[in-house]
mmCIF file of N, CA and C and ligand atoms in Angstrom:
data_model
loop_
_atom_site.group_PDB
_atom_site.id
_atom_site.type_symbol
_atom_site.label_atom_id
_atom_site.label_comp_id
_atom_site.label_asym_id
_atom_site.label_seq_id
_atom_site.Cartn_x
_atom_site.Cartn_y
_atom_site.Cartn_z
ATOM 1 N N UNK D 1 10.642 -1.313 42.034
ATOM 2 C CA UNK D 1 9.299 -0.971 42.510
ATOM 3 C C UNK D 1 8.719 -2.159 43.275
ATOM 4 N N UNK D 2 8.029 -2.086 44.073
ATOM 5 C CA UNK D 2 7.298 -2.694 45.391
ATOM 6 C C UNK D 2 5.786 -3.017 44.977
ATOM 7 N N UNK D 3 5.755 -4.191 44.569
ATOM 8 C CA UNK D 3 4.297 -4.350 43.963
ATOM 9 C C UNK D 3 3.207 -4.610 45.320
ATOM 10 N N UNK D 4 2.162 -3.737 45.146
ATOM 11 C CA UNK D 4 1.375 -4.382 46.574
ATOM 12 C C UNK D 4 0.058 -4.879 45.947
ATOM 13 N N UNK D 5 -0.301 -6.204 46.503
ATOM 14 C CA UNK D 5 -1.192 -7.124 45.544
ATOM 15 C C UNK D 5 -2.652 -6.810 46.867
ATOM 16 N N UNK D 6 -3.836 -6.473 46.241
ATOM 17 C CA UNK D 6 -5.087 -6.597 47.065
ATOM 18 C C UNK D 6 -5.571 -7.804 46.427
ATOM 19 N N UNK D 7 -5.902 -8.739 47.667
ATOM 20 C CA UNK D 7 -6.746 -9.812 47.584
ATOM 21 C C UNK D 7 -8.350 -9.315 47.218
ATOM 22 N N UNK D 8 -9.038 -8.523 47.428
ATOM 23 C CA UNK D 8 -10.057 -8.362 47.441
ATOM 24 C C UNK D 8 -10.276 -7.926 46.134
ATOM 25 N N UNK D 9 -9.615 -8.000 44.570
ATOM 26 C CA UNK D 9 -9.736 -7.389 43.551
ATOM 27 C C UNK D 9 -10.867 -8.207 42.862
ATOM 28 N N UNK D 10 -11.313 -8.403 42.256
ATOM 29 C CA UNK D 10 -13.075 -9.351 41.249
ATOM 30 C C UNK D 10 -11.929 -10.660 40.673
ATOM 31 N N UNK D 11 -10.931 -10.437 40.027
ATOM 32 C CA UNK D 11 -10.510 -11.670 39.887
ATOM 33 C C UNK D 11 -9.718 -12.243 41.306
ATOM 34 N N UNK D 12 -8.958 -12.190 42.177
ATOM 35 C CA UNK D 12 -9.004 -12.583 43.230
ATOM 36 C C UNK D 12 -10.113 -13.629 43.733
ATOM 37 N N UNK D 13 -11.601 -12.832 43.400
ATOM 38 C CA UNK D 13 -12.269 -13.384 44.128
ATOM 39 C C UNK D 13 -13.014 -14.980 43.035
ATOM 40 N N UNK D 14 -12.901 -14.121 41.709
ATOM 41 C CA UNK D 14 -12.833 -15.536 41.115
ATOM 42 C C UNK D 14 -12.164 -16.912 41.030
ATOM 43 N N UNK D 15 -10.837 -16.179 41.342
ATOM 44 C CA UNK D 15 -9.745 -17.267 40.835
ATOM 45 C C UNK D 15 -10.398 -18.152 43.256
ATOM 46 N N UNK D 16 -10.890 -17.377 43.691
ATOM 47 C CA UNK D 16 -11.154 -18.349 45.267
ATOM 48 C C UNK D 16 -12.691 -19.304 44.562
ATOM 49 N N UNK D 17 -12.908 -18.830 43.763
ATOM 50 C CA UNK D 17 -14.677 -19.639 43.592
ATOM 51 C C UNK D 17 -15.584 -19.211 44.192
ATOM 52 N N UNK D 18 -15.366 -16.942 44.566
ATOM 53 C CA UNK D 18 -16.385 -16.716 45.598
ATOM 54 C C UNK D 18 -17.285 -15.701 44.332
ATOM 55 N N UNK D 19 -16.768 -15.766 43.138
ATOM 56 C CA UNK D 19 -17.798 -14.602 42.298
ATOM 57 C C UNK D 19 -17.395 -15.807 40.746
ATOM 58 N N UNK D 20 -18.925 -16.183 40.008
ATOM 59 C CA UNK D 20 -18.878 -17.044 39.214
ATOM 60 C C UNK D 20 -18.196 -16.192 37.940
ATOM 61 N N UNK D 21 -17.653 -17.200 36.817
ATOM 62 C CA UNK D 21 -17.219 -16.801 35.407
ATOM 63 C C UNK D 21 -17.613 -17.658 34.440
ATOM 64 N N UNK D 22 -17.318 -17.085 33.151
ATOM 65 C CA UNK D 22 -17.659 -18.214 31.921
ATOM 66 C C UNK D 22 -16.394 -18.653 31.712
ATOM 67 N N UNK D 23 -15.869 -19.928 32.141
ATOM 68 C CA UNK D 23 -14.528 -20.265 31.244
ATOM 69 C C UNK D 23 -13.866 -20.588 30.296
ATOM 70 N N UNK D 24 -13.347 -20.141 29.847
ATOM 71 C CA UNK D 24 -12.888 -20.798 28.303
ATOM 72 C C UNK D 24 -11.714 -22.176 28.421
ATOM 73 N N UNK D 25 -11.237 -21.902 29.374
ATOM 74 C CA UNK D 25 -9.845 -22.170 29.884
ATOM 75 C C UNK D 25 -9.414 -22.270 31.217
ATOM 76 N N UNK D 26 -8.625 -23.461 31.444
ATOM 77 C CA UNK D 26 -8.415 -23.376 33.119
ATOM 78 C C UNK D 26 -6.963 -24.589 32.736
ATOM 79 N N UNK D 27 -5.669 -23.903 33.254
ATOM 80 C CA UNK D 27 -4.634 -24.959 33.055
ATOM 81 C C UNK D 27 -3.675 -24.760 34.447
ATOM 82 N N UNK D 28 -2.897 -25.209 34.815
ATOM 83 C CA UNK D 28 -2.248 -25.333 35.961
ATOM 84 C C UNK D 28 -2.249 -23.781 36.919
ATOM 85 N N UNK D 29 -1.525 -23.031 35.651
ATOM 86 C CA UNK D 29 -0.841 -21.861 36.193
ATOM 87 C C UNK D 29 -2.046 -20.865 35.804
ATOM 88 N N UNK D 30 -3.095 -20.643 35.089
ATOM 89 C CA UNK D 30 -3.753 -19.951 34.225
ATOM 90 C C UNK D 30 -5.149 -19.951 34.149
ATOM 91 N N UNK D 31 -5.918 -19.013 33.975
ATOM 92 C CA UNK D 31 -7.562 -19.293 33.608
ATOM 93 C C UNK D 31 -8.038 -18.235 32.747
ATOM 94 N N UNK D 32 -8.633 -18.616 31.800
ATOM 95 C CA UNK D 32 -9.208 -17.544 30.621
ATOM 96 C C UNK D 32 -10.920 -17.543 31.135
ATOM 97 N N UNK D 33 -11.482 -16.441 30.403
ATOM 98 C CA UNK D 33 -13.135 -16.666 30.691
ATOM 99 C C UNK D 33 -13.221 -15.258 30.217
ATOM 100 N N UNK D 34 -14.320 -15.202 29.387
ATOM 101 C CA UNK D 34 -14.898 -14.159 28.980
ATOM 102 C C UNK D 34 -15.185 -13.023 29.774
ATOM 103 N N UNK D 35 -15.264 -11.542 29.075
ATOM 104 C CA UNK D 35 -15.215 -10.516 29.608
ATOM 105 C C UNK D 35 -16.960 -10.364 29.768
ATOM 106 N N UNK D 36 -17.087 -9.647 31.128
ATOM 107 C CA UNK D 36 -18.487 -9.503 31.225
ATOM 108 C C UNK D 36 -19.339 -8.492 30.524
ATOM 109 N N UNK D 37 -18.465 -7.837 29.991
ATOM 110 C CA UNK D 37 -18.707 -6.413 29.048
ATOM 111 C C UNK D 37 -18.364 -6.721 28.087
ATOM 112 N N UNK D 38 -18.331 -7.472 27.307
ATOM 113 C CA UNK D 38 -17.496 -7.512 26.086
ATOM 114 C C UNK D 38 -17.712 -6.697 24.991
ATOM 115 N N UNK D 39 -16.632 -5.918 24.459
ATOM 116 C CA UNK D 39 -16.435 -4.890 23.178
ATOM 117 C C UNK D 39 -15.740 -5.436 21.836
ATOM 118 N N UNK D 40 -16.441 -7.188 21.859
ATOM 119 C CA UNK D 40 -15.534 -7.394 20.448
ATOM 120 C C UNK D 40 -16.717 -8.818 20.447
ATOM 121 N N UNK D 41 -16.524 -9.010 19.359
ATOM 122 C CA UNK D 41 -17.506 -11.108 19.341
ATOM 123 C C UNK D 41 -16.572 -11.821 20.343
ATOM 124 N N UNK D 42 -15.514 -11.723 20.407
ATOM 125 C CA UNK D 42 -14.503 -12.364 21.468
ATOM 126 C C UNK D 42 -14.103 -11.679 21.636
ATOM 127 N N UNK D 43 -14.540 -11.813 23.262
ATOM 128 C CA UNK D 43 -13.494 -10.580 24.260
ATOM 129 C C UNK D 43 -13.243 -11.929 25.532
ATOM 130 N N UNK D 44 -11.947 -12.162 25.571
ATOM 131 C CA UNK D 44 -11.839 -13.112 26.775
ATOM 132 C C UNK D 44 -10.546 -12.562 27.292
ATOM 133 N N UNK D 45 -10.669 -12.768 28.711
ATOM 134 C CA UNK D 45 -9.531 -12.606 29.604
ATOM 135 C C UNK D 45 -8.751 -13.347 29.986
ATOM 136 N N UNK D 46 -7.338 -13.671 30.035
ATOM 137 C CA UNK D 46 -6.586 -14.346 30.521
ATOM 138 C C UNK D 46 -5.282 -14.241 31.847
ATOM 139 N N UNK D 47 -6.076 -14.525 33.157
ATOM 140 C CA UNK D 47 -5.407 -14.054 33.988
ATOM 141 C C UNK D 47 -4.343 -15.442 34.486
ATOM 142 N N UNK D 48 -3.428 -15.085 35.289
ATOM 143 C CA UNK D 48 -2.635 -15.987 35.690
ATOM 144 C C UNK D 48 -3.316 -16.323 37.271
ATOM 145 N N UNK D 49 -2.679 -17.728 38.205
ATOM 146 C CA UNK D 49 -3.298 -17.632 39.448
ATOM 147 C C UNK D 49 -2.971 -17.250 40.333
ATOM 148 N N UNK D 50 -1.692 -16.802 39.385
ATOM 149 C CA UNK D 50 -0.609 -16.253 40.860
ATOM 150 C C UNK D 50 -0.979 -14.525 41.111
ATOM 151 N N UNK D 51 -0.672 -13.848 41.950
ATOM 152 C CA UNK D 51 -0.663 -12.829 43.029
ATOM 153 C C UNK D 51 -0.017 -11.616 42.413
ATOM 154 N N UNK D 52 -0.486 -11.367 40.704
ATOM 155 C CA UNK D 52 0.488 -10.736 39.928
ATOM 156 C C UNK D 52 -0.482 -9.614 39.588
ATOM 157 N N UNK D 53 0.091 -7.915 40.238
ATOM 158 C CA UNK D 53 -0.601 -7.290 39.937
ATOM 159 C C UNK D 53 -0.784 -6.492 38.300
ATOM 160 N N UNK D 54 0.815 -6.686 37.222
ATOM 161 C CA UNK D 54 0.365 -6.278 36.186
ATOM 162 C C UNK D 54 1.274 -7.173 35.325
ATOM 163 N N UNK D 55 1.759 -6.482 34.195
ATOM 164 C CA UNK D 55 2.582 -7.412 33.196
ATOM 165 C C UNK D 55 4.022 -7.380 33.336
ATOM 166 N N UNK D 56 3.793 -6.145 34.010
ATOM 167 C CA UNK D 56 5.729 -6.027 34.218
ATOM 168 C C UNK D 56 6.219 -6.896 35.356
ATOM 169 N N UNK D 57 4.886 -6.671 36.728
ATOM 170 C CA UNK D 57 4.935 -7.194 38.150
ATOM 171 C C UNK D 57 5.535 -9.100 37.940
ATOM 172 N N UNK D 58 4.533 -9.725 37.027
ATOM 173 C CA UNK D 58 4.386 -11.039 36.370
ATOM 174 C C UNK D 58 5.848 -11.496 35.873
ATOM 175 N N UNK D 59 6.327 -10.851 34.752
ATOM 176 C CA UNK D 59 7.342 -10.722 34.228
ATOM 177 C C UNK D 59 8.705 -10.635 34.568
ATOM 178 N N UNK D 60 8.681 -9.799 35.907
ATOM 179 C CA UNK D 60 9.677 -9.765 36.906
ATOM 180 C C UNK D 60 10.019 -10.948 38.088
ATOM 181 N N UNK D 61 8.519 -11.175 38.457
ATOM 182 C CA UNK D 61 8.227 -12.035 39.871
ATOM 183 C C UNK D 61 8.001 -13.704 39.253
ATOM 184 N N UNK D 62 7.290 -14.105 38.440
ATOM 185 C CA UNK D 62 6.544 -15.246 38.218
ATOM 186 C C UNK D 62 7.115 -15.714 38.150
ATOM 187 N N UNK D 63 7.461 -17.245 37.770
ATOM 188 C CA UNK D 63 8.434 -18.458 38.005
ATOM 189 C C UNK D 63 8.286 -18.446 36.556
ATOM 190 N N UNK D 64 9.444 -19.319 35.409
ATOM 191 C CA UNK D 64 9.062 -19.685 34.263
ATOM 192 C C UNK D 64 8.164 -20.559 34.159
ATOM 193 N N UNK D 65 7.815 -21.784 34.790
ATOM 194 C CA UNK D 65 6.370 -22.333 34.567
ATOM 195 C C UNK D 65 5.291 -21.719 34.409
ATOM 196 N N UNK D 66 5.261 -20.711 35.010
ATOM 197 C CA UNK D 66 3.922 -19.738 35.446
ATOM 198 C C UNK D 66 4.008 -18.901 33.990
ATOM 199 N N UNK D 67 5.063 -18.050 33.856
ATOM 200 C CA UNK D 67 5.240 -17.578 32.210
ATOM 201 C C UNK D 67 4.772 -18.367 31.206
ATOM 202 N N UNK D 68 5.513 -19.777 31.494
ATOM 203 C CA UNK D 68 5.525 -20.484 29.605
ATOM 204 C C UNK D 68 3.838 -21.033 29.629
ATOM 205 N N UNK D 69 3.326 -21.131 31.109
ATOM 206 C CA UNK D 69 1.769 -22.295 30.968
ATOM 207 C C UNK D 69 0.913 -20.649 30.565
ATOM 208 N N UNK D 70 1.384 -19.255 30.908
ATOM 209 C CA UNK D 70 0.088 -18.084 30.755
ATOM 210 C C UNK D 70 0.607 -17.515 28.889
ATOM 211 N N UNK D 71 1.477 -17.894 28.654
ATOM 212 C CA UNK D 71 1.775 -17.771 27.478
ATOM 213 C C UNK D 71 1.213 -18.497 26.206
ATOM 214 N N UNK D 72 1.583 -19.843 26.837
ATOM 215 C CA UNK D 72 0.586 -20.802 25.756
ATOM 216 C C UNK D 72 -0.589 -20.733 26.278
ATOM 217 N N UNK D 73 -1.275 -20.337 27.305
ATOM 218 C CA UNK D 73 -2.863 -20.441 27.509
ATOM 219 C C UNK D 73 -3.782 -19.535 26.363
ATOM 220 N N UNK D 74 -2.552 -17.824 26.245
ATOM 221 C CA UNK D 74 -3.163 -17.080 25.198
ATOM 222 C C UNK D 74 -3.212 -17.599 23.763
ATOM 223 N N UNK D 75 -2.298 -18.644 23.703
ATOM 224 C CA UNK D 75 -2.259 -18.997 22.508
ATOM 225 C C UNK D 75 -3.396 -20.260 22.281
ATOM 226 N N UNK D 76 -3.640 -20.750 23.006
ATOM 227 C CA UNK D 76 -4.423 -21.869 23.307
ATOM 228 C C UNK D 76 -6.074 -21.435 23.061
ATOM 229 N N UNK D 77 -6.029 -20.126 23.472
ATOM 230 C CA UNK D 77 -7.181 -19.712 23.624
ATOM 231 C C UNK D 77 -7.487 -19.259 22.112
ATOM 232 N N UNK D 78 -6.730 -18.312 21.769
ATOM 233 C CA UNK D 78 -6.402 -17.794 20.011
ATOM 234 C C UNK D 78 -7.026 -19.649 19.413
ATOM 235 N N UNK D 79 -6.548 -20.216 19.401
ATOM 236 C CA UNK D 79 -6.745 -21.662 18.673
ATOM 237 C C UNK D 79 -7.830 -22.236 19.111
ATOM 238 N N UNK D 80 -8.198 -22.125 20.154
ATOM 239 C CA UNK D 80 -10.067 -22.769 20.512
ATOM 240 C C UNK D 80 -10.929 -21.640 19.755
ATOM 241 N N UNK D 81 -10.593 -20.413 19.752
ATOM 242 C CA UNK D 81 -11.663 -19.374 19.663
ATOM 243 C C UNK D 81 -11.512 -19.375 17.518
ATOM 244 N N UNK D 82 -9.981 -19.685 16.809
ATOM 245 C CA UNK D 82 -10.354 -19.525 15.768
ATOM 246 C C UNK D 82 -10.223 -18.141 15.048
ATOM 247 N N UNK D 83 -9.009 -17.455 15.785
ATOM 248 C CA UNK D 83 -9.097 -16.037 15.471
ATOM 249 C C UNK D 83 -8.057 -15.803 14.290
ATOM 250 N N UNK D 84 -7.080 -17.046 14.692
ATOM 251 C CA UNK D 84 -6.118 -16.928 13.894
ATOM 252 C C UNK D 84 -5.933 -16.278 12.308
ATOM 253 N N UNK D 85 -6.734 -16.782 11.639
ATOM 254 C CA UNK D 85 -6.847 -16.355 10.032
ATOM 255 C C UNK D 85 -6.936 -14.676 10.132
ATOM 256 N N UNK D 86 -8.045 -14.752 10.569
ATOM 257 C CA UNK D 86 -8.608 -12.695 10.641
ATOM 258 C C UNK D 86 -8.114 -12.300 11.323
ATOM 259 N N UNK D 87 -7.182 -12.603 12.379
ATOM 260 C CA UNK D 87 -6.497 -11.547 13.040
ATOM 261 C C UNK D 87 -7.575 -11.183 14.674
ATOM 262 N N UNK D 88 -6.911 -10.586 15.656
ATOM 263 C CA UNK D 88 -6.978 -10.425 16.318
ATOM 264 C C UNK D 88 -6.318 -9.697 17.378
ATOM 265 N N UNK D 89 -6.310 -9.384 18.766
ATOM 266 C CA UNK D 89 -5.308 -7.959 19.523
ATOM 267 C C UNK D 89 -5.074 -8.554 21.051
ATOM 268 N N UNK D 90 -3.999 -8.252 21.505
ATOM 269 C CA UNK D 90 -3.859 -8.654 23.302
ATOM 270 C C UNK D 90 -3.704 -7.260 23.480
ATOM 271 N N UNK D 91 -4.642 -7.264 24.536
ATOM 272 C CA UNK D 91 -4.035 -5.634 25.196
ATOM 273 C C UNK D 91 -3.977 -5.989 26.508
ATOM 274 N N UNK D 92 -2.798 -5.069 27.231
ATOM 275 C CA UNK D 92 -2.652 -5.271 28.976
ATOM 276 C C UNK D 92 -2.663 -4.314 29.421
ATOM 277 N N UNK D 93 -3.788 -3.825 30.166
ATOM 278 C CA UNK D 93 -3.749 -2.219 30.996
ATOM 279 C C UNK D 93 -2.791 -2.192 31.865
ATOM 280 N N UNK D 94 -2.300 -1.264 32.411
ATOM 281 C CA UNK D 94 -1.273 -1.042 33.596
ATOM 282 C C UNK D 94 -1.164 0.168 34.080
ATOM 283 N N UNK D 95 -2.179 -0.201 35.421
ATOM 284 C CA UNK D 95 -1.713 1.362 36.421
ATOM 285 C C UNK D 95 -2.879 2.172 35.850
ATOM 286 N N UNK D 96 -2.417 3.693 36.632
ATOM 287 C CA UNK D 96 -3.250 4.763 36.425
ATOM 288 C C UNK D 96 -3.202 5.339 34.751
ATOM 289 N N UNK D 97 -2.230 5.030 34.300
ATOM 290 C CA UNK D 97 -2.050 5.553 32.741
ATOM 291 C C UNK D 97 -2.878 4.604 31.644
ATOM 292 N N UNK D 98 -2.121 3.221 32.337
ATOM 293 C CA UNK D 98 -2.678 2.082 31.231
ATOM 294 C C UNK D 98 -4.581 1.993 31.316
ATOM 295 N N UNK D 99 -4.857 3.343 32.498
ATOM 296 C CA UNK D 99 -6.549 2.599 32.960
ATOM 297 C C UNK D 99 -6.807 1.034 33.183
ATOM 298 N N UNK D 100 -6.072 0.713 34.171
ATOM 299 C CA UNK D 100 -6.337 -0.505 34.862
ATOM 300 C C UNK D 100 -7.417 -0.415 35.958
ATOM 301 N N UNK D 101 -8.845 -1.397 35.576
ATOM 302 C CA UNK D 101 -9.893 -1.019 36.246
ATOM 303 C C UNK D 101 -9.160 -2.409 37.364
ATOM 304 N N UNK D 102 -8.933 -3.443 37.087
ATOM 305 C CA UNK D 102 -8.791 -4.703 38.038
ATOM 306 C C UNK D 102 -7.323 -4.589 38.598
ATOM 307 N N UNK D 103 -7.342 -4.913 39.347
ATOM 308 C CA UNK D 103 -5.691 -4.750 39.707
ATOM 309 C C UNK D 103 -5.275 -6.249 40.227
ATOM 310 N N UNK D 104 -5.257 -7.217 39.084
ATOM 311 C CA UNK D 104 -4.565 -8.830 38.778
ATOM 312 C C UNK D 104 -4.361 -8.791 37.544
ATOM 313 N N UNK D 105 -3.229 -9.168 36.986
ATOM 314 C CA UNK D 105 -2.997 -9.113 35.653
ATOM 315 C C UNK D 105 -3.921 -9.591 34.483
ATOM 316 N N UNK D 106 -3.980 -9.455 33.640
ATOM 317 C CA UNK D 106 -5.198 -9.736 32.762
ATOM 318 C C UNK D 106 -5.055 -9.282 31.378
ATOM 319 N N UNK D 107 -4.654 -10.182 30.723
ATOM 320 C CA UNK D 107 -4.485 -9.637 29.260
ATOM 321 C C UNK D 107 -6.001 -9.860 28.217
ATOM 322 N N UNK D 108 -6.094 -8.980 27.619
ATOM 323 C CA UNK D 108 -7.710 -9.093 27.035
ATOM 324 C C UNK D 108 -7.282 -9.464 25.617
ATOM 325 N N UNK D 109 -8.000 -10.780 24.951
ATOM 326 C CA UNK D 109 -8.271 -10.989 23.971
ATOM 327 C C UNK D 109 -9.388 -11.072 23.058
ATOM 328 N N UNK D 110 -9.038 -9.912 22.158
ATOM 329 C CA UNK D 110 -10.170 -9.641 21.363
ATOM 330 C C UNK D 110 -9.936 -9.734 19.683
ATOM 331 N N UNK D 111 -11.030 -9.998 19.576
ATOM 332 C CA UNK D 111 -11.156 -10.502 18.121
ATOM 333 C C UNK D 111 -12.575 -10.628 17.269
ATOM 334 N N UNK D 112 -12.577 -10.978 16.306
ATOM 335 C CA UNK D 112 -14.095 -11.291 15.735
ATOM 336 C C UNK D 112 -14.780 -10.408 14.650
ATOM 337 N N UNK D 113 -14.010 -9.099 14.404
ATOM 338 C CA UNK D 113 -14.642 -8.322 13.698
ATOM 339 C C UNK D 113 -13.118 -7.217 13.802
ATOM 340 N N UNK D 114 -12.844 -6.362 12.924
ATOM 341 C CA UNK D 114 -12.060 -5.110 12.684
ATOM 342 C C UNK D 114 -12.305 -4.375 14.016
ATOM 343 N N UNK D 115 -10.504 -3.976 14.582
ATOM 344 C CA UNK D 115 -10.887 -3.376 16.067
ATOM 345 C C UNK D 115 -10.532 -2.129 15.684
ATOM 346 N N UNK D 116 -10.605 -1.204 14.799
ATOM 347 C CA UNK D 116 -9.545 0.042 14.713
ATOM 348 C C UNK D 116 -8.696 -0.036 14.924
ATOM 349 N N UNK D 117 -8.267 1.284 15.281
ATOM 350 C CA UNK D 117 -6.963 1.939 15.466
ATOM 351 C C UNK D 117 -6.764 1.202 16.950
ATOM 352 N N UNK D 118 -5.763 1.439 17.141
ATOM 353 C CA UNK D 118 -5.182 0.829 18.433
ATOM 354 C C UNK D 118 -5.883 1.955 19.843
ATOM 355 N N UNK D 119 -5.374 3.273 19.457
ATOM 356 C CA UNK D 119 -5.709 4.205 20.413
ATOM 357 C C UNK D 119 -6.320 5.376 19.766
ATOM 358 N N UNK D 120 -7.229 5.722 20.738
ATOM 359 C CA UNK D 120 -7.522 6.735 20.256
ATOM 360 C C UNK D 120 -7.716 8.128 21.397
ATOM 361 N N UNK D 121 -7.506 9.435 21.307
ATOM 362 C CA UNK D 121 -7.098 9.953 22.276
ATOM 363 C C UNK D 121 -8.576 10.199 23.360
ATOM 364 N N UNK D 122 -7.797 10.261 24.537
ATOM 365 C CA UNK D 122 -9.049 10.025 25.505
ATOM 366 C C UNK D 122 -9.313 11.506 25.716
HETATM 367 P P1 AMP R 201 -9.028 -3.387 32.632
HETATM 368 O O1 AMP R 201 -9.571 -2.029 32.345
HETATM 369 O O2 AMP R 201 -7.946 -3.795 31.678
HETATM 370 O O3 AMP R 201 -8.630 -3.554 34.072
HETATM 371 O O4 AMP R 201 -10.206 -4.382 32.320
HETATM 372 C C1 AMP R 201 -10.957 -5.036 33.290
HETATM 373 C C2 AMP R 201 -11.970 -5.874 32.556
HETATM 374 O O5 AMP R 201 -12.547 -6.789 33.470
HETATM 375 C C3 AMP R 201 -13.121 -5.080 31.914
HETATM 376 O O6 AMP R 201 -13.136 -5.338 30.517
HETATM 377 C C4 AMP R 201 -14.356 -5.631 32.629
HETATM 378 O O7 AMP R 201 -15.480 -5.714 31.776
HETATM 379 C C5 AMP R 201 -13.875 -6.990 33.094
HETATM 380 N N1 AMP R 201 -14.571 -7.542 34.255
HETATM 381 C C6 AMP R 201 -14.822 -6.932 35.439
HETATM 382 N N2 AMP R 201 -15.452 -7.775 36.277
HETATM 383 C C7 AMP R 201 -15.593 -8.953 35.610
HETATM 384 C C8 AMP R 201 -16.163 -10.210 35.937
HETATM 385 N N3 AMP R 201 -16.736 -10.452 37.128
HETATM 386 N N4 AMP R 201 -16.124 -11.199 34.996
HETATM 387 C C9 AMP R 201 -15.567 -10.976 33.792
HETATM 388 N N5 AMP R 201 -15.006 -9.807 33.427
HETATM 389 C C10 AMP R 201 -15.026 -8.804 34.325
#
């Protein structure tokens, strides 16, 4: 499959410095920052800087630096935020099924309180 990446997506325009964020996190390959909606006490996002439209796209394309620095960033973030003990969830939308509203990869970390069930039918 043929990934086609739009520059003009909200993180795009963050990761240029043209639409502000809260950051939690900012490391070579990586930047975390809270969700503007947030549905948990911690809801933060962790996108990569590279041109990656989902998790598979990333996974396939990204260099291992780019993997191992967005890998430990989630974990990095888990350990600043303190979620560890109680638990906590990564979820990664993808596509028209996964309801992907942004189209740059973005794994959401949430935590802070009991999230339910994983899914529930739409
Ligand atoms: P998804 O449905 O997985 O694509 O989730 C996109 C997420 O991005 C949603 O949880 C939005 O609340 C969040 N979001 C959209 N715009 C911004 C923004 N400017 N800053 C932070 N989070 C955002």
């Amino acid at each position: 499959m043929a990934y086609q990446y739009d520059d003009q997506n909200v993180f795009a325009k963050i990761l240029r410095g043209e639409i502000p964020n809260d950051t939690v996190l900012e490391t070579e390959h990586s930047l975390a920052f809270r969700d503007i909606r947030p549905q948990a006490p911690l809801h933060v996002l962790v996108i990569p800087k590279g041109p990656y439209v989902t998790f598979d796209h990333f996974a396939q394309e990204a260099s291992e630096a780019e993997i191992v620095d967005y890998v430990r960033a989630v974990g990095q973030v888990c350990s600043m935020e303190g979620v560890a003990v109680d638990g906590w969830r990564l979820i990664a939308n993808a596509g028209q099924n996964g309801v992907q509203e942004v189209p740059h990869l973005h794994v959401h970390i949430l935590g802070g309180r009991v999230l339910g069930r994983m899914l529930e039918r739409a």
